[in-house]
């Protein structure tokens, strides 16, 4: 059997009714087990719906919206949408190409073959030639007695080794030609 107030249980649950209407429904719920059961079912349904994750829009939707904005006449967003489509979409591809180029440069520079030019597409940039190996071992001053101090924690700029290729102190490599490491 259906009550006349059963249709108002949804708005009651959502808090859309006036205070007076809520009082009438609460009084009715005390005397009508059928409406009480319907209200419990509605609450359970709302609780279950809150557990469902919100769907994300399809990837094609972004492009469709941007295209529509760009083609709308007198749209103040048309210029921005066109710029985003032209620059943001190719950005991941450009970053991937840059990373691949950097990897090739690192791999090639890992060998002792001299490089003088790095080519990036149609652009070329000269690379500084590698420093020649010192002809004599590096002289490291020895501390005089009484001037020794405890080693500092962290990295000292003097202890940082820069890559110079064969015969010098290589980046990540050992010192060559009998030179002592700092």
mmCIF file with all atom_site columns, C-alpha atoms in Angstrom:
data_model
loop_
_atom_site.group_PDB
_atom_site.id
_atom_site.type_symbol
_atom_site.label_atom_id
_atom_site.label_alt_id
_atom_site.label_comp_id
_atom_site.label_asym_id
_atom_site.label_entity_id
_atom_site.label_seq_id
_atom_site.pdbx_PDB_ins_code
_atom_site.Cartn_x
_atom_site.Cartn_y
_atom_site.Cartn_z
_atom_site.occupancy
_atom_site.B_iso_or_equiv
_atom_site.pdbx_formal_charge
_atom_site.auth_seq_id
_atom_site.auth_comp_id
_atom_site.auth_asym_id
_atom_site.auth_atom_id
_atom_site.pdbx_PDB_model_num
ATOM 1   C CA . UNK A 1 1   ? 0.000   0.000  0.000   1.00 0.00 ? 1   UNK A CA 1
ATOM 2   C CA . UNK A 1 2   ? 1.359   3.395  -0.965  1.00 0.00 ? 2   UNK A CA 1
ATOM 3   C CA . UNK A 1 3   ? 1.108   6.486  1.244   1.00 0.00 ? 3   UNK A CA 1
ATOM 4   C CA . UNK A 1 4   ? 0.619   10.009 -0.042  1.00 0.00 ? 4   UNK A CA 1
ATOM 5   C CA . UNK A 1 5   ? 3.854   11.058 1.738   1.00 0.00 ? 5   UNK A CA 1
ATOM 6   C CA . UNK A 1 6   ? 5.991   8.327  0.144   1.00 0.00 ? 6   UNK A CA 1
ATOM 7   C CA . UNK A 1 7   ? 6.806   10.611 -2.810  1.00 0.00 ? 7   UNK A CA 1
ATOM 8   C CA . UNK A 1 8   ? 8.297   13.159 -0.399  1.00 0.00 ? 8   UNK A CA 1
ATOM 9   C CA . UNK A 1 9   ? 10.751  10.724 1.231   1.00 0.00 ? 9   UNK A CA 1
ATOM 10  C CA . UNK A 1 10  ? 13.468  11.415 -1.369  1.00 0.00 ? 10  UNK A CA 1
ATOM 11  C CA . UNK A 1 11  ? 13.363  15.202 -0.909  1.00 0.00 ? 11  UNK A CA 1
ATOM 12  C CA . UNK A 1 12  ? 13.149  14.608 2.868   1.00 0.00 ? 12  UNK A CA 1
ATOM 13  C CA . UNK A 1 13  ? 16.307  12.499 2.764   1.00 0.00 ? 13  UNK A CA 1
ATOM 14  C CA . UNK A 1 14  ? 18.096  15.170 0.702   1.00 0.00 ? 14  UNK A CA 1
ATOM 15  C CA . UNK A 1 15  ? 17.072  17.966 3.102   1.00 0.00 ? 15  UNK A CA 1
ATOM 16  C CA . UNK A 1 16  ? 15.035  19.793 0.469   1.00 0.00 ? 16  UNK A CA 1
ATOM 17  C CA . UNK A 1 17  ? 11.811  20.174 2.493   1.00 0.00 ? 17  UNK A CA 1
ATOM 18  C CA . UNK A 1 18  ? 10.731  22.910 4.863   1.00 0.00 ? 18  UNK A CA 1
ATOM 19  C CA . UNK A 1 19  ? 10.917  22.408 8.621   1.00 0.00 ? 19  UNK A CA 1
ATOM 20  C CA . UNK A 1 20  ? 7.128   21.990 8.781   1.00 0.00 ? 20  UNK A CA 1
ATOM 21  C CA . UNK A 1 21  ? 7.122   19.320 6.040   1.00 0.00 ? 21  UNK A CA 1
ATOM 22  C CA . UNK A 1 22  ? 9.976   17.454 7.773   1.00 0.00 ? 22  UNK A CA 1
ATOM 23  C CA . UNK A 1 23  ? 7.967   17.383 11.048  1.00 0.00 ? 23  UNK A CA 1
ATOM 24  C CA . UNK A 1 24  ? 4.931   15.940 9.257   1.00 0.00 ? 24  UNK A CA 1
ATOM 25  C CA . UNK A 1 25  ? 7.065   13.202 7.630   1.00 0.00 ? 25  UNK A CA 1
ATOM 26  C CA . UNK A 1 26  ? 8.784   12.321 10.925  1.00 0.00 ? 26  UNK A CA 1
ATOM 27  C CA . UNK A 1 27  ? 5.386   11.982 12.648  1.00 0.00 ? 27  UNK A CA 1
ATOM 28  C CA . UNK A 1 28  ? 4.137   9.863  9.770   1.00 0.00 ? 28  UNK A CA 1
ATOM 29  C CA . UNK A 1 29  ? 7.240   7.602  9.891   1.00 0.00 ? 29  UNK A CA 1
ATOM 30  C CA . UNK A 1 30  ? 6.441   6.742  13.540  1.00 0.00 ? 30  UNK A CA 1
ATOM 31  C CA . UNK A 1 31  ? 3.094   5.284  12.541  1.00 0.00 ? 31  UNK A CA 1
ATOM 32  C CA . UNK A 1 32  ? 3.797   3.904  9.020   1.00 0.00 ? 32  UNK A CA 1
ATOM 33  C CA . UNK A 1 33  ? 6.171   0.917  8.762   1.00 0.00 ? 33  UNK A CA 1
ATOM 34  C CA . UNK A 1 34  ? 5.876   0.886  4.954   1.00 0.00 ? 34  UNK A CA 1
ATOM 35  C CA . UNK A 1 35  ? 7.276   4.432  4.614   1.00 0.00 ? 35  UNK A CA 1
ATOM 36  C CA . UNK A 1 36  ? 9.951   3.606  7.230   1.00 0.00 ? 36  UNK A CA 1
ATOM 37  C CA . UNK A 1 37  ? 11.079  0.648  5.087   1.00 0.00 ? 37  UNK A CA 1
ATOM 38  C CA . UNK A 1 38  ? 11.133  2.800  1.916   1.00 0.00 ? 38  UNK A CA 1
ATOM 39  C CA . UNK A 1 39  ? 13.197  5.473  3.725   1.00 0.00 ? 39  UNK A CA 1
ATOM 40  C CA . UNK A 1 40  ? 15.720  2.836  4.923   1.00 0.00 ? 40  UNK A CA 1
ATOM 41  C CA . UNK A 1 41  ? 16.008  1.497  1.358   1.00 0.00 ? 41  UNK A CA 1
ATOM 42  C CA . UNK A 1 42  ? 16.551  5.011  -0.001  1.00 0.00 ? 42  UNK A CA 1
ATOM 43  C CA . UNK A 1 43  ? 19.288  5.660  2.592   1.00 0.00 ? 43  UNK A CA 1
ATOM 44  C CA . UNK A 1 44  ? 20.988  2.348  1.741   1.00 0.00 ? 44  UNK A CA 1
ATOM 45  C CA . UNK A 1 45  ? 20.844  3.204  -1.964  1.00 0.00 ? 45  UNK A CA 1
ATOM 46  C CA . UNK A 1 46  ? 22.361  6.657  -1.386  1.00 0.00 ? 46  UNK A CA 1
ATOM 47  C CA . UNK A 1 47  ? 25.119  5.104  0.767   1.00 0.00 ? 47  UNK A CA 1
ATOM 48  C CA . UNK A 1 48  ? 25.909  2.573  -1.970  1.00 0.00 ? 48  UNK A CA 1
ATOM 49  C CA . UNK A 1 49  ? 25.996  5.284  -4.621  1.00 0.00 ? 49  UNK A CA 1
ATOM 50  C CA . UNK A 1 50  ? 28.536  7.227  -2.560  1.00 0.00 ? 50  UNK A CA 1
ATOM 51  C CA . UNK A 1 51  ? 30.864  4.204  -2.763  1.00 0.00 ? 51  UNK A CA 1
ATOM 52  C CA . UNK A 1 52  ? 30.843  4.200  -6.567  1.00 0.00 ? 52  UNK A CA 1
ATOM 53  C CA . UNK A 1 53  ? 33.821  6.162  -7.931  1.00 0.00 ? 53  UNK A CA 1
ATOM 54  C CA . UNK A 1 54  ? 32.990  9.167  -10.037 1.00 0.00 ? 54  UNK A CA 1
ATOM 55  C CA . UNK A 1 55  ? 33.625  8.324  -13.689 1.00 0.00 ? 55  UNK A CA 1
ATOM 56  C CA . UNK A 1 56  ? 36.300  10.310 -15.455 1.00 0.00 ? 56  UNK A CA 1
ATOM 57  C CA . UNK A 1 57  ? 35.550  11.781 -18.865 1.00 0.00 ? 57  UNK A CA 1
ATOM 58  C CA . UNK A 1 58  ? 36.833  10.038 -21.964 1.00 0.00 ? 58  UNK A CA 1
ATOM 59  C CA . UNK A 1 59  ? 40.146  11.386 -23.355 1.00 0.00 ? 59  UNK A CA 1
ATOM 60  C CA . UNK A 1 60  ? 38.419  12.279 -26.612 1.00 0.00 ? 60  UNK A CA 1
ATOM 61  C CA . UNK A 1 61  ? 36.099  14.621 -24.727 1.00 0.00 ? 61  UNK A CA 1
ATOM 62  C CA . UNK A 1 62  ? 38.918  17.114 -24.041 1.00 0.00 ? 62  UNK A CA 1
ATOM 63  C CA . UNK A 1 63  ? 39.773  17.355 -27.738 1.00 0.00 ? 63  UNK A CA 1
ATOM 64  C CA . UNK A 1 64  ? 36.110  17.635 -28.730 1.00 0.00 ? 64  UNK A CA 1
ATOM 65  C CA . UNK A 1 65  ? 35.512  20.451 -26.232 1.00 0.00 ? 65  UNK A CA 1
ATOM 66  C CA . UNK A 1 66  ? 38.666  22.306 -27.290 1.00 0.00 ? 66  UNK A CA 1
ATOM 67  C CA . UNK A 1 67  ? 37.721  21.977 -30.973 1.00 0.00 ? 67  UNK A CA 1
ATOM 68  C CA . UNK A 1 68  ? 34.238  23.281 -30.300 1.00 0.00 ? 68  UNK A CA 1
ATOM 69  C CA . UNK A 1 69  ? 35.572  26.230 -28.292 1.00 0.00 ? 69  UNK A CA 1
ATOM 70  C CA . UNK A 1 70  ? 38.054  27.055 -31.045 1.00 0.00 ? 70  UNK A CA 1
ATOM 71  C CA . UNK A 1 71  ? 35.369  27.010 -33.742 1.00 0.00 ? 71  UNK A CA 1
ATOM 72  C CA . UNK A 1 72  ? 32.849  29.086 -31.786 1.00 0.00 ? 72  UNK A CA 1
ATOM 73  C CA . UNK A 1 73  ? 32.719  32.539 -33.388 1.00 0.00 ? 73  UNK A CA 1
ATOM 74  C CA . UNK A 1 74  ? 33.691  35.489 -31.189 1.00 0.00 ? 74  UNK A CA 1
ATOM 75  C CA . UNK A 1 75  ? 34.817  33.175 -28.438 1.00 0.00 ? 75  UNK A CA 1
ATOM 76  C CA . UNK A 1 76  ? 37.269  34.879 -26.148 1.00 0.00 ? 76  UNK A CA 1
ATOM 77  C CA . UNK A 1 77  ? 38.630  31.433 -25.309 1.00 0.00 ? 77  UNK A CA 1
ATOM 78  C CA . UNK A 1 78  ? 39.244  30.445 -28.928 1.00 0.00 ? 78  UNK A CA 1
ATOM 79  C CA . UNK A 1 79  ? 42.786  31.800 -28.961 1.00 0.00 ? 79  UNK A CA 1
ATOM 80  C CA . UNK A 1 80  ? 43.684  30.076 -25.688 1.00 0.00 ? 80  UNK A CA 1
ATOM 81  C CA . UNK A 1 81  ? 42.197  26.782 -26.826 1.00 0.00 ? 81  UNK A CA 1
ATOM 82  C CA . UNK A 1 82  ? 44.110  26.904 -30.096 1.00 0.00 ? 82  UNK A CA 1
ATOM 83  C CA . UNK A 1 83  ? 47.359  27.638 -28.236 1.00 0.00 ? 83  UNK A CA 1
ATOM 84  C CA . UNK A 1 84  ? 46.775  24.747 -25.814 1.00 0.00 ? 84  UNK A CA 1
ATOM 85  C CA . UNK A 1 85  ? 46.041  22.325 -28.630 1.00 0.00 ? 85  UNK A CA 1
ATOM 86  C CA . UNK A 1 86  ? 49.121  23.447 -30.557 1.00 0.00 ? 86  UNK A CA 1
ATOM 87  C CA . UNK A 1 87  ? 51.592  23.487 -27.664 1.00 0.00 ? 87  UNK A CA 1
ATOM 88  C CA . UNK A 1 88  ? 50.415  21.218 -24.850 1.00 0.00 ? 88  UNK A CA 1
ATOM 89  C CA . UNK A 1 89  ? 49.632  18.179 -26.987 1.00 0.00 ? 89  UNK A CA 1
ATOM 90  C CA . UNK A 1 90  ? 53.105  17.990 -28.674 1.00 0.00 ? 90  UNK A CA 1
ATOM 91  C CA . UNK A 1 91  ? 54.908  18.775 -25.392 1.00 0.00 ? 91  UNK A CA 1
ATOM 92  C CA . UNK A 1 92  ? 55.193  15.132 -24.206 1.00 0.00 ? 92  UNK A CA 1
ATOM 93  C CA . UNK A 1 93  ? 56.591  14.108 -27.599 1.00 0.00 ? 93  UNK A CA 1
ATOM 94  C CA . UNK A 1 94  ? 59.150  16.924 -27.498 1.00 0.00 ? 94  UNK A CA 1
ATOM 95  C CA . UNK A 1 95  ? 60.209  15.967 -23.974 1.00 0.00 ? 95  UNK A CA 1
ATOM 96  C CA . UNK A 1 96  ? 60.600  12.332 -25.012 1.00 0.00 ? 96  UNK A CA 1
ATOM 97  C CA . UNK A 1 97  ? 62.761  13.356 -27.983 1.00 0.00 ? 97  UNK A CA 1
ATOM 98  C CA . UNK A 1 98  ? 64.891  15.567 -25.729 1.00 0.00 ? 98  UNK A CA 1
ATOM 99  C CA . UNK A 1 99  ? 65.350  12.734 -23.231 1.00 0.00 ? 99  UNK A CA 1
ATOM 100 C CA . UNK A 1 100 ? 66.348  10.326 -26.013 1.00 0.00 ? 100 UNK A CA 1
ATOM 101 C CA . UNK A 1 101 ? 68.866  12.847 -27.376 1.00 0.00 ? 101 UNK A CA 1
ATOM 102 C CA . UNK A 1 102 ? 70.326  13.368 -23.908 1.00 0.00 ? 102 UNK A CA 1
ATOM 103 C CA . UNK A 1 103 ? 70.643  9.605  -23.462 1.00 0.00 ? 103 UNK A CA 1
ATOM 104 C CA . UNK A 1 104 ? 72.487  9.281  -26.777 1.00 0.00 ? 104 UNK A CA 1
ATOM 105 C CA . UNK A 1 105 ? 74.860  12.107 -25.804 1.00 0.00 ? 105 UNK A CA 1
ATOM 106 C CA . UNK A 1 106 ? 75.566  10.478 -22.422 1.00 0.00 ? 106 UNK A CA 1
ATOM 107 C CA . UNK A 1 107 ? 76.185  7.072  -23.990 1.00 0.00 ? 107 UNK A CA 1
ATOM 108 C CA . UNK A 1 108 ? 78.433  8.489  -26.707 1.00 0.00 ? 108 UNK A CA 1
ATOM 109 C CA . UNK A 1 109 ? 80.357  10.682 -24.250 1.00 0.00 ? 109 UNK A CA 1
ATOM 110 C CA . UNK A 1 110 ? 80.896  7.645  -22.041 1.00 0.00 ? 110 UNK A CA 1
ATOM 111 C CA . UNK A 1 111 ? 83.428  6.395  -24.575 1.00 0.00 ? 111 UNK A CA 1
ATOM 112 C CA . UNK A 1 112 ? 86.771  8.129  -25.052 1.00 0.00 ? 112 UNK A CA 1
ATOM 113 C CA . UNK A 1 113 ? 85.942  9.155  -28.624 1.00 0.00 ? 113 UNK A CA 1
ATOM 114 C CA . UNK A 1 114 ? 86.201  12.950 -28.944 1.00 0.00 ? 114 UNK A CA 1
ATOM 115 C CA . UNK A 1 115 ? 83.030  14.825 -29.794 1.00 0.00 ? 115 UNK A CA 1
ATOM 116 C CA . UNK A 1 116 ? 83.105  18.317 -31.191 1.00 0.00 ? 116 UNK A CA 1
ATOM 117 C CA . UNK A 1 117 ? 79.510  18.887 -32.294 1.00 0.00 ? 117 UNK A CA 1
ATOM 118 C CA . UNK A 1 118 ? 76.116  17.780 -31.017 1.00 0.00 ? 118 UNK A CA 1
ATOM 119 C CA . UNK A 1 119 ? 73.367  17.815 -33.644 1.00 0.00 ? 119 UNK A CA 1
ATOM 120 C CA . UNK A 1 120 ? 69.775  18.400 -32.551 1.00 0.00 ? 120 UNK A CA 1
ATOM 121 C CA . UNK A 1 121 ? 67.522  18.216 -35.568 1.00 0.00 ? 121 UNK A CA 1
ATOM 122 C CA . UNK A 1 122 ? 68.589  21.004 -37.910 1.00 0.00 ? 122 UNK A CA 1
ATOM 123 C CA . UNK A 1 123 ? 70.475  22.882 -35.180 1.00 0.00 ? 123 UNK A CA 1
ATOM 124 C CA . UNK A 1 124 ? 74.116  22.228 -34.320 1.00 0.00 ? 124 UNK A CA 1
ATOM 125 C CA . UNK A 1 125 ? 75.939  23.492 -31.282 1.00 0.00 ? 125 UNK A CA 1
ATOM 126 C CA . UNK A 1 126 ? 79.713  23.323 -30.802 1.00 0.00 ? 126 UNK A CA 1
ATOM 127 C CA . UNK A 1 127 ? 80.886  21.443 -27.763 1.00 0.00 ? 127 UNK A CA 1
ATOM 128 C CA . UNK A 1 128 ? 84.041  22.549 -25.983 1.00 0.00 ? 128 UNK A CA 1
ATOM 129 C CA . UNK A 1 129 ? 86.967  20.209 -26.651 1.00 0.00 ? 129 UNK A CA 1
ATOM 130 C CA . UNK A 1 130 ? 88.098  18.053 -23.792 1.00 0.00 ? 130 UNK A CA 1
ATOM 131 C CA . UNK A 1 131 ? 90.970  19.282 -21.676 1.00 0.00 ? 131 UNK A CA 1
ATOM 132 C CA . UNK A 1 132 ? 94.321  17.646 -22.295 1.00 0.00 ? 132 UNK A CA 1
ATOM 133 C CA . UNK A 1 133 ? 95.725  15.347 -19.657 1.00 0.00 ? 133 UNK A CA 1
ATOM 134 C CA . UNK A 1 134 ? 98.249  16.968 -17.323 1.00 0.00 ? 134 UNK A CA 1
ATOM 135 C CA . UNK A 1 135 ? 101.811 16.041 -18.211 1.00 0.00 ? 135 UNK A CA 1
ATOM 136 C CA . UNK A 1 136 ? 102.845 15.729 -14.575 1.00 0.00 ? 136 UNK A CA 1
ATOM 137 C CA . UNK A 1 137 ? 100.949 14.364 -11.597 1.00 0.00 ? 137 UNK A CA 1
ATOM 138 C CA . UNK A 1 138 ? 98.820  16.907 -9.800  1.00 0.00 ? 138 UNK A CA 1
ATOM 139 C CA . UNK A 1 139 ? 100.507 18.340 -6.739  1.00 0.00 ? 139 UNK A CA 1
ATOM 140 C CA . UNK A 1 140 ? 98.322  18.155 -3.659  1.00 0.00 ? 140 UNK A CA 1
ATOM 141 C CA . UNK A 1 141 ? 99.558  20.251 -0.737  1.00 0.00 ? 141 UNK A CA 1
ATOM 142 C CA . UNK A 1 142 ? 100.117 18.222 2.392   1.00 0.00 ? 142 UNK A CA 1
ATOM 143 C CA . UNK A 1 143 ? 98.855  19.690 5.673   1.00 0.00 ? 143 UNK A CA 1
ATOM 144 C CA . UNK A 1 144 ? 101.418 20.779 8.214   1.00 0.00 ? 144 UNK A CA 1
ATOM 145 C CA . UNK A 1 145 ? 101.215 19.294 11.707  1.00 0.00 ? 145 UNK A CA 1
ATOM 146 C CA . UNK A 1 146 ? 98.651  21.033 13.881  1.00 0.00 ? 146 UNK A CA 1
ATOM 147 C CA . UNK A 1 147 ? 96.521  22.245 10.940  1.00 0.00 ? 147 UNK A CA 1
ATOM 148 C CA . UNK A 1 148 ? 94.441  19.095 10.512  1.00 0.00 ? 148 UNK A CA 1
ATOM 149 C CA . UNK A 1 149 ? 90.714  19.558 11.098  1.00 0.00 ? 149 UNK A CA 1
ATOM 150 C CA . UNK A 1 150 ? 87.931  16.973 11.200  1.00 0.00 ? 150 UNK A CA 1
ATOM 151 C CA . UNK A 1 151 ? 86.333  16.314 7.837   1.00 0.00 ? 151 UNK A CA 1
ATOM 152 C CA . UNK A 1 152 ? 83.157  18.280 7.184   1.00 0.00 ? 152 UNK A CA 1
ATOM 153 C CA . UNK A 1 153 ? 79.974  16.395 6.432   1.00 0.00 ? 153 UNK A CA 1
ATOM 154 C CA . UNK A 1 154 ? 78.304  16.878 3.058   1.00 0.00 ? 154 UNK A CA 1
ATOM 155 C CA . UNK A 1 155 ? 79.975  17.605 -0.239  1.00 0.00 ? 155 UNK A CA 1
ATOM 156 C CA . UNK A 1 156 ? 82.720  20.134 -0.662  1.00 0.00 ? 156 UNK A CA 1
ATOM 157 C CA . UNK A 1 157 ? 82.900  21.986 -3.987  1.00 0.00 ? 157 UNK A CA 1
ATOM 158 C CA . UNK A 1 158 ? 86.622  21.141 -4.093  1.00 0.00 ? 158 UNK A CA 1
ATOM 159 C CA . UNK A 1 159 ? 85.789  17.444 -3.914  1.00 0.00 ? 159 UNK A CA 1
ATOM 160 C CA . UNK A 1 160 ? 83.396  17.574 -6.848  1.00 0.00 ? 160 UNK A CA 1
ATOM 161 C CA . UNK A 1 161 ? 85.008  16.083 -9.926  1.00 0.00 ? 161 UNK A CA 1
ATOM 162 C CA . UNK A 1 162 ? 84.148  17.377 -13.360 1.00 0.00 ? 162 UNK A CA 1
ATOM 163 C CA . UNK A 1 163 ? 84.384  15.314 -16.540 1.00 0.00 ? 163 UNK A CA 1
ATOM 164 C CA . UNK A 1 164 ? 87.465  16.056 -18.607 1.00 0.00 ? 164 UNK A CA 1
ATOM 165 C CA . UNK A 1 165 ? 87.906  12.787 -20.444 1.00 0.00 ? 165 UNK A CA 1
ATOM 166 C CA . UNK A 1 166 ? 91.007  10.642 -20.649 1.00 0.00 ? 166 UNK A CA 1
ATOM 167 C CA . UNK A 1 167 ? 93.995  11.783 -18.668 1.00 0.00 ? 167 UNK A CA 1
ATOM 168 C CA . UNK A 1 168 ? 92.093  14.066 -16.270 1.00 0.00 ? 168 UNK A CA 1
ATOM 169 C CA . UNK A 1 169 ? 89.679  13.599 -13.452 1.00 0.00 ? 169 UNK A CA 1
ATOM 170 C CA . UNK A 1 170 ? 86.596  12.077 -15.050 1.00 0.00 ? 170 UNK A CA 1
ATOM 171 C CA . UNK A 1 171 ? 83.013  12.619 -13.888 1.00 0.00 ? 171 UNK A CA 1
ATOM 172 C CA . UNK A 1 172 ? 82.262  9.632  -11.736 1.00 0.00 ? 172 UNK A CA 1
ATOM 173 C CA . UNK A 1 173 ? 85.608  8.072  -12.642 1.00 0.00 ? 173 UNK A CA 1
ATOM 174 C CA . UNK A 1 174 ? 88.956  7.904  -10.944 1.00 0.00 ? 174 UNK A CA 1
ATOM 175 C CA . UNK A 1 175 ? 91.840  10.324 -11.201 1.00 0.00 ? 175 UNK A CA 1
ATOM 176 C CA . UNK A 1 176 ? 94.379  9.465  -13.879 1.00 0.00 ? 176 UNK A CA 1
ATOM 177 C CA . UNK A 1 177 ? 98.167  9.754  -14.250 1.00 0.00 ? 177 UNK A CA 1
ATOM 178 C CA . UNK A 1 178 ? 98.888  9.219  -10.563 1.00 0.00 ? 178 UNK A CA 1
ATOM 179 C CA . UNK A 1 179 ? 96.929  12.282 -9.426  1.00 0.00 ? 179 UNK A CA 1
ATOM 180 C CA . UNK A 1 180 ? 95.404  12.042 -5.986  1.00 0.00 ? 180 UNK A CA 1
ATOM 181 C CA . UNK A 1 181 ? 91.695  12.517 -5.479  1.00 0.00 ? 181 UNK A CA 1
ATOM 182 C CA . UNK A 1 182 ? 90.580  15.358 -3.225  1.00 0.00 ? 182 UNK A CA 1
#
